[in-house]
């Protein structure tokens, strides 16, 4: 449930309810008053009902994109105002045709169901949104039943007061629907709120995020002001007595959160003919549509005709059975929505919570790269990347208190610990660690050829202070016996082929059993393993079992995940030939060296003041505790490189030791291992950027491992770490626009996808030099296409123009003159047996080139 004032999102219910006061106002008055006053036949009455429902169908198709663009609050208010206009003009109907027109435009109000459901869906969690949507929809649909009772009672009262039939039904529309619609429209605009994030345009800036906090009010030791001597250790026996953990909603008002997910978060794209066909043909579209057609469609038909049918059947058979009683009986059918709809929603939520829905699990998400980078060294919990293989275990406060981890196998003292016992028996420590998914930057590989994994962008990493105990201390306690070569960790999540897993050789000093009081369910609450310097897949969440074994883990995913299969083995072959997955040479353990550009951001546009400067920024990391020793940046297609400045925020924690009763010891003063990301920066002249086609970055760690120039594509798409390249575009107005290689998930964009549409093969490793010599600029063929290729492949395609005529543009920065030896020596590579020269031109040029 959102932690907000309910007035913000309660207006969708009221809006949908009052829409029925006009949308369904005609059926209760038709049997006697309107039908006789306008001299309608049964066929004309039926046609007016069809017209009204047809309008609703059309409007709902149109309202969906409007809600996406403007938000449900504004669309709801707009529909109520538009529906109020024909409602106020209802009294002008004088024959069947004018009735058709008025009912058609009143049918606009049926579209209020769309913003109503969109509004509630944006406010409530998926575990209860079915019940909420059903309750709101049922309450709104109950407006149909209320309308029958209200309109027939009002009409009868007006007639009894002396009005003629001709005037009474017309006055009824002016008294009830018109003012109600306008009033609620105004109240919706004034008191409603688009989204928990505030404005609808900012809805991606806040996701439902929860955190757990310790009631003792302790603050994480982020600052040196909190310094305490490690020698002042307290008796662990009295620590944490009475600690309680609660879960609450993060307000998020000061956090710019943008999560891109390949699974659960929709990406707004323009509707095209192709996407429309795909949506219409999808079973996820037409199956619910058929169910809705056969249920709600039948309900609308009954609502529209029931009063008319009851009046025709019983007005002459039962004395005193008039239009009002027919309306009352019909209203009972409408009032059933208040119970039946919420019941259906509740059942749906129960089914979802217990059995789930295919396609909704697992949830995997990352932040936008520039947002993640802007938050600095430590990642806010609601920006921390999420990697799950299945549904997240539901752990309440009581379950967390009773959580146990069993340690058994080849050891002298098998034992079962609770989290509290781990804290009391072993030294508690806190360390900063950057966790990185092995699939970080996989989207780039998927653009080349679809791998077996989904499309991570360059933000599949996050950093936090992790609090826990050393695995080495725990292993010393259980005393491994001879033959115990491996430690197998098992999580408590339920996966298709058993739970999550991890197998490590015994060297437990740098591994930690970790808990943290702000740990969220998606990140392993209440207990997880943290393995610094290795891929994130090694840090098992919801840890429930540790086994000391003579053999490595036999878990399905231990063999069928976290491998870099050789490049010649494609996805189909990898699926068919299982032996590739069981070869230990292809196992991924430590992270490789990697880096990326965060500033400029993808799509960023800057003014090109030629005398100014711009500071390029990004991150770099390595594995195994190795330090990043250099980051190099090139803005001339890799011909020359400049050293960037490197900032190591992790080193701040080496300057002072800290001790706390909750967070234990934070002491890196004697450690030189690096388990966190570092930040690089390089200030360059804007003139240089403007004359450049791309920005390339590469990093090296202290083992001299260097990011490669070319991509090593593999079937799993893991450990992608070729140079990170950003393309530079010069816009017509002279400004510069930057384009990253890809966008995460199913988002469009990026120079790699754009060039793939041109069928460029990224894995082709040959370099190409082109000398294009023409008389005038207008003689250069396919110049735009060549320039685009050169920008996107600046490290492999080298393009040089030369003009030989007299009409030389004043801003021409390329060569002048015919092809000559100096030009060839300067702009073409030296001859080699591996090179291929293609010459196209007049015979004299060919002879000279040879």
PDB file of C-alpha atoms in Angstrom, residues 2-134:
ATOM      1  CA  UNK A   2       1.354   3.432  -0.822  1.00  0.00           C
ATOM      2  CA  UNK A   3       2.336   5.656   2.058  1.00  0.00           C
ATOM      3  CA  UNK A   4       0.213   8.575   0.833  1.00  0.00           C
ATOM      4  CA  UNK A   5      -2.996  10.408   1.641  1.00  0.00           C
ATOM      5  CA  UNK A   6      -5.837   8.336   0.205  1.00  0.00           C
ATOM      6  CA  UNK A   7      -7.492  11.489  -1.157  1.00  0.00           C
ATOM      7  CA  UNK A   8      -4.821  11.530  -3.855  1.00  0.00           C
ATOM      8  CA  UNK A   9      -5.977   8.387  -5.596  1.00  0.00           C
ATOM      9  CA  UNK A  10      -9.604   8.012  -4.395  1.00  0.00           C
ATOM     10  CA  UNK A  11     -10.957  10.342  -7.064  1.00  0.00           C
ATOM     11  CA  UNK A  12     -10.633   7.706  -9.780  1.00  0.00           C
ATOM     12  CA  UNK A  13     -13.344   5.723  -7.976  1.00  0.00           C
ATOM     13  CA  UNK A  14     -15.631   8.743  -7.677  1.00  0.00           C
ATOM     14  CA  UNK A  15     -15.006   9.728 -11.302  1.00  0.00           C
ATOM     15  CA  UNK A  16     -15.851   6.283 -12.633  1.00  0.00           C
ATOM     16  CA  UNK A  17     -18.911   6.132 -10.365  1.00  0.00           C
ATOM     17  CA  UNK A  18     -20.416   9.461 -11.473  1.00  0.00           C
ATOM     18  CA  UNK A  19     -19.747   8.632 -15.135  1.00  0.00           C
ATOM     19  CA  UNK A  20     -22.533   6.046 -14.823  1.00  0.00           C
ATOM     20  CA  UNK A  21     -24.951   8.760 -13.671  1.00  0.00           C
ATOM     21  CA  UNK A  22     -25.059   9.965 -17.270  1.00  0.00           C
ATOM     22  CA  UNK A  23     -23.794   6.947 -19.225  1.00  0.00           C
ATOM     23  CA  UNK A  24     -26.565   4.752 -17.782  1.00  0.00           C
ATOM     24  CA  UNK A  25     -29.120   7.543 -17.258  1.00  0.00           C
ATOM     25  CA  UNK A  26     -31.155   6.770 -20.369  1.00  0.00           C
ATOM     26  CA  UNK A  27     -31.967   3.037 -19.870  1.00  0.00           C
ATOM     27  CA  UNK A  28     -34.017   3.474 -16.640  1.00  0.00           C
ATOM     28  CA  UNK A  29     -36.109   6.275 -18.203  1.00  0.00           C
ATOM     29  CA  UNK A  30     -36.576   4.716 -21.628  1.00  0.00           C
ATOM     30  CA  UNK A  31     -39.245   2.076 -20.848  1.00  0.00           C
ATOM     31  CA  UNK A  32     -42.003   4.600 -20.268  1.00  0.00           C
ATOM     32  CA  UNK A  33     -40.931   8.249 -20.220  1.00  0.00           C
ATOM     33  CA  UNK A  34     -38.475   8.619 -23.119  1.00  0.00           C
ATOM     34  CA  UNK A  35     -39.855   5.848 -25.303  1.00  0.00           C
ATOM     35  CA  UNK A  36     -43.365   7.271 -25.303  1.00  0.00           C
ATOM     36  CA  UNK A  37     -42.262  10.923 -25.414  1.00  0.00           C
ATOM     37  CA  UNK A  38     -40.081  10.407 -28.504  1.00  0.00           C
ATOM     38  CA  UNK A  39     -42.345   7.753 -30.068  1.00  0.00           C
ATOM     39  CA  UNK A  40     -39.533   5.167 -30.207  1.00  0.00           C
ATOM     40  CA  UNK A  41     -39.898   1.625 -31.457  1.00  0.00           C
ATOM     41  CA  UNK A  42     -38.213  -1.318 -29.732  1.00  0.00           C
ATOM     42  CA  UNK A  43     -35.683  -1.450 -32.559  1.00  0.00           C
ATOM     43  CA  UNK A  44     -34.807   2.228 -32.101  1.00  0.00           C
ATOM     44  CA  UNK A  45     -34.359   1.722 -28.364  1.00  0.00           C
ATOM     45  CA  UNK A  46     -32.001  -1.189 -29.068  1.00  0.00           C
ATOM     46  CA  UNK A  47     -30.119   0.857 -31.651  1.00  0.00           C
ATOM     47  CA  UNK A  48     -29.604   3.712 -29.175  1.00  0.00           C
ATOM     48  CA  UNK A  49     -28.053   1.239 -26.732  1.00  0.00           C
ATOM     49  CA  UNK A  50     -25.729  -0.089 -29.448  1.00  0.00           C
ATOM     50  CA  UNK A  51     -24.680   3.442 -30.412  1.00  0.00           C
ATOM     51  CA  UNK A  52     -23.832   4.292 -26.801  1.00  0.00           C
ATOM     52  CA  UNK A  53     -21.716   1.150 -26.328  1.00  0.00           C
ATOM     53  CA  UNK A  54     -20.026   1.575 -29.718  1.00  0.00           C
ATOM     54  CA  UNK A  55     -18.906   5.039 -28.677  1.00  0.00           C
ATOM     55  CA  UNK A  56     -17.428   3.612 -25.497  1.00  0.00           C
ATOM     56  CA  UNK A  57     -15.473   1.019 -27.495  1.00  0.00           C
ATOM     57  CA  UNK A  58     -14.020   3.685 -29.782  1.00  0.00           C
ATOM     58  CA  UNK A  59     -13.188   6.048 -26.949  1.00  0.00           C
ATOM     59  CA  UNK A  60     -11.406   3.375 -24.914  1.00  0.00           C
ATOM     60  CA  UNK A  61      -9.072   2.680 -27.827  1.00  0.00           C
ATOM     61  CA  UNK A  62      -8.231   6.382 -27.993  1.00  0.00           C
ATOM     62  CA  UNK A  63      -8.023   6.977 -24.246  1.00  0.00           C
ATOM     63  CA  UNK A  64      -5.226   4.421 -23.675  1.00  0.00           C
ATOM     64  CA  UNK A  65      -2.532   6.431 -25.529  1.00  0.00           C
ATOM     65  CA  UNK A  66      -3.888   9.627 -23.949  1.00  0.00           C
ATOM     66  CA  UNK A  67      -3.366   8.178 -20.467  1.00  0.00           C
ATOM     67  CA  UNK A  68       0.193   7.198 -21.409  1.00  0.00           C
ATOM     68  CA  UNK A  69       0.877  10.729 -22.601  1.00  0.00           C
ATOM     69  CA  UNK A  70      -0.971  12.914 -20.085  1.00  0.00           C
ATOM     70  CA  UNK A  71      -1.709  10.700 -17.084  1.00  0.00           C
ATOM     71  CA  UNK A  72      -4.982   9.294 -15.697  1.00  0.00           C
ATOM     72  CA  UNK A  73      -5.917  12.320 -13.589  1.00  0.00           C
ATOM     73  CA  UNK A  74      -6.085  14.791 -16.464  1.00  0.00           C
ATOM     74  CA  UNK A  75      -7.710  12.271 -18.798  1.00  0.00           C
ATOM     75  CA  UNK A  76     -10.340  11.380 -16.179  1.00  0.00           C
ATOM     76  CA  UNK A  77     -11.214  15.043 -15.638  1.00  0.00           C
ATOM     77  CA  UNK A  78     -11.274  15.677 -19.380  1.00  0.00           C
ATOM     78  CA  UNK A  79     -13.639  12.789 -20.064  1.00  0.00           C
ATOM     79  CA  UNK A  80     -16.000  13.931 -17.301  1.00  0.00           C
ATOM     80  CA  UNK A  81     -16.135  17.446 -18.763  1.00  0.00           C
ATOM     81  CA  UNK A  82     -16.643  16.163 -22.309  1.00  0.00           C
ATOM     82  CA  UNK A  83     -19.367  13.800 -21.106  1.00  0.00           C
ATOM     83  CA  UNK A  84     -21.080  16.600 -19.201  1.00  0.00           C
ATOM     84  CA  UNK A  85     -21.691  18.577 -22.405  1.00  0.00           C
ATOM     85  CA  UNK A  86     -24.009  16.058 -24.128  1.00  0.00           C
ATOM     86  CA  UNK A  87     -25.508  15.235 -20.712  1.00  0.00           C
ATOM     87  CA  UNK A  88     -26.586  18.856 -20.411  1.00  0.00           C
ATOM     88  CA  UNK A  89     -27.954  18.715 -23.946  1.00  0.00           C
ATOM     89  CA  UNK A  90     -29.904  15.485 -23.362  1.00  0.00           C
ATOM     90  CA  UNK A  91     -33.137  17.444 -23.108  1.00  0.00           C
ATOM     91  CA  UNK A  92     -32.773  18.610 -26.718  1.00  0.00           C
ATOM     92  CA  UNK A  93     -33.496  15.116 -28.051  1.00  0.00           C
ATOM     93  CA  UNK A  94     -36.779  15.113 -29.967  1.00  0.00           C
ATOM     94  CA  UNK A  95     -36.586  12.012 -32.144  1.00  0.00           C
ATOM     95  CA  UNK A  96     -34.627   8.801 -32.605  1.00  0.00           C
ATOM     96  CA  UNK A  97     -31.811  10.401 -34.617  1.00  0.00           C
ATOM     97  CA  UNK A  98     -31.082  13.153 -32.098  1.00  0.00           C
ATOM     98  CA  UNK A  99     -31.212  10.517 -29.350  1.00  0.00           C
ATOM     99  CA  UNK A 100     -28.571   8.507 -31.247  1.00  0.00           C
ATOM    100  CA  UNK A 101     -26.272  11.530 -31.461  1.00  0.00           C
ATOM    101  CA  UNK A 102     -26.617  12.465 -27.794  1.00  0.00           C
ATOM    102  CA  UNK A 103     -26.154   8.909 -26.538  1.00  0.00           C
ATOM    103  CA  UNK A 104     -23.118   8.476 -28.788  1.00  0.00           C
ATOM    104  CA  UNK A 105     -21.339  11.437 -27.228  1.00  0.00           C
ATOM    105  CA  UNK A 106     -22.465  10.501 -23.719  1.00  0.00           C
ATOM    106  CA  UNK A 107     -20.815   7.139 -24.438  1.00  0.00           C
ATOM    107  CA  UNK A 108     -17.513   9.006 -24.067  1.00  0.00           C
ATOM    108  CA  UNK A 109     -17.988   8.561 -20.327  1.00  0.00           C
ATOM    109  CA  UNK A 110     -17.518   4.806 -20.684  1.00  0.00           C
ATOM    110  CA  UNK A 111     -13.862   5.555 -21.366  1.00  0.00           C
ATOM    111  CA  UNK A 112     -13.364   6.608 -17.735  1.00  0.00           C
ATOM    112  CA  UNK A 113     -12.711   2.957 -16.911  1.00  0.00           C
ATOM    113  CA  UNK A 114      -9.265   3.221 -18.556  1.00  0.00           C
ATOM    114  CA  UNK A 115      -7.808   6.071 -16.444  1.00  0.00           C
ATOM    115  CA  UNK A 116      -9.518   4.569 -13.396  1.00  0.00           C
ATOM    116  CA  UNK A 117      -7.603   1.292 -13.720  1.00  0.00           C
ATOM    117  CA  UNK A 118      -4.384   2.964 -14.830  1.00  0.00           C
ATOM    118  CA  UNK A 119      -4.531   5.195 -11.780  1.00  0.00           C
ATOM    119  CA  UNK A 120      -4.929   2.404  -9.243  1.00  0.00           C
ATOM    120  CA  UNK A 121      -2.347   0.216 -11.008  1.00  0.00           C
ATOM    121  CA  UNK A 122       0.254   2.961 -10.546  1.00  0.00           C
ATOM    122  CA  UNK A 123      -0.460   3.321  -6.823  1.00  0.00           C
ATOM    123  CA  UNK A 124      -0.607  -0.268  -5.564  1.00  0.00           C
ATOM    124  CA  UNK A 125       1.782  -3.199  -5.390  1.00  0.00           C
ATOM    125  CA  UNK A 126       1.300  -6.123  -7.764  1.00  0.00           C
ATOM    126  CA  UNK A 127       0.492  -8.464  -4.861  1.00  0.00           C
ATOM    127  CA  UNK A 128      -2.714  -6.566  -4.099  1.00  0.00           C
ATOM    128  CA  UNK A 129      -3.427  -4.581  -7.250  1.00  0.00           C
ATOM    129  CA  UNK A 130      -5.953  -7.161  -8.467  1.00  0.00           C
ATOM    130  CA  UNK A 131      -8.096  -6.685  -5.367  1.00  0.00           C
ATOM    131  CA  UNK A 132      -7.758  -2.904  -5.545  1.00  0.00           C
ATOM    132  CA  UNK A 133      -8.598  -2.709  -9.254  1.00  0.00           C
ATOM    133  CA  UNK A 134     -11.570  -4.982  -8.738  1.00  0.00           C
TER     134      UNK A 134
END
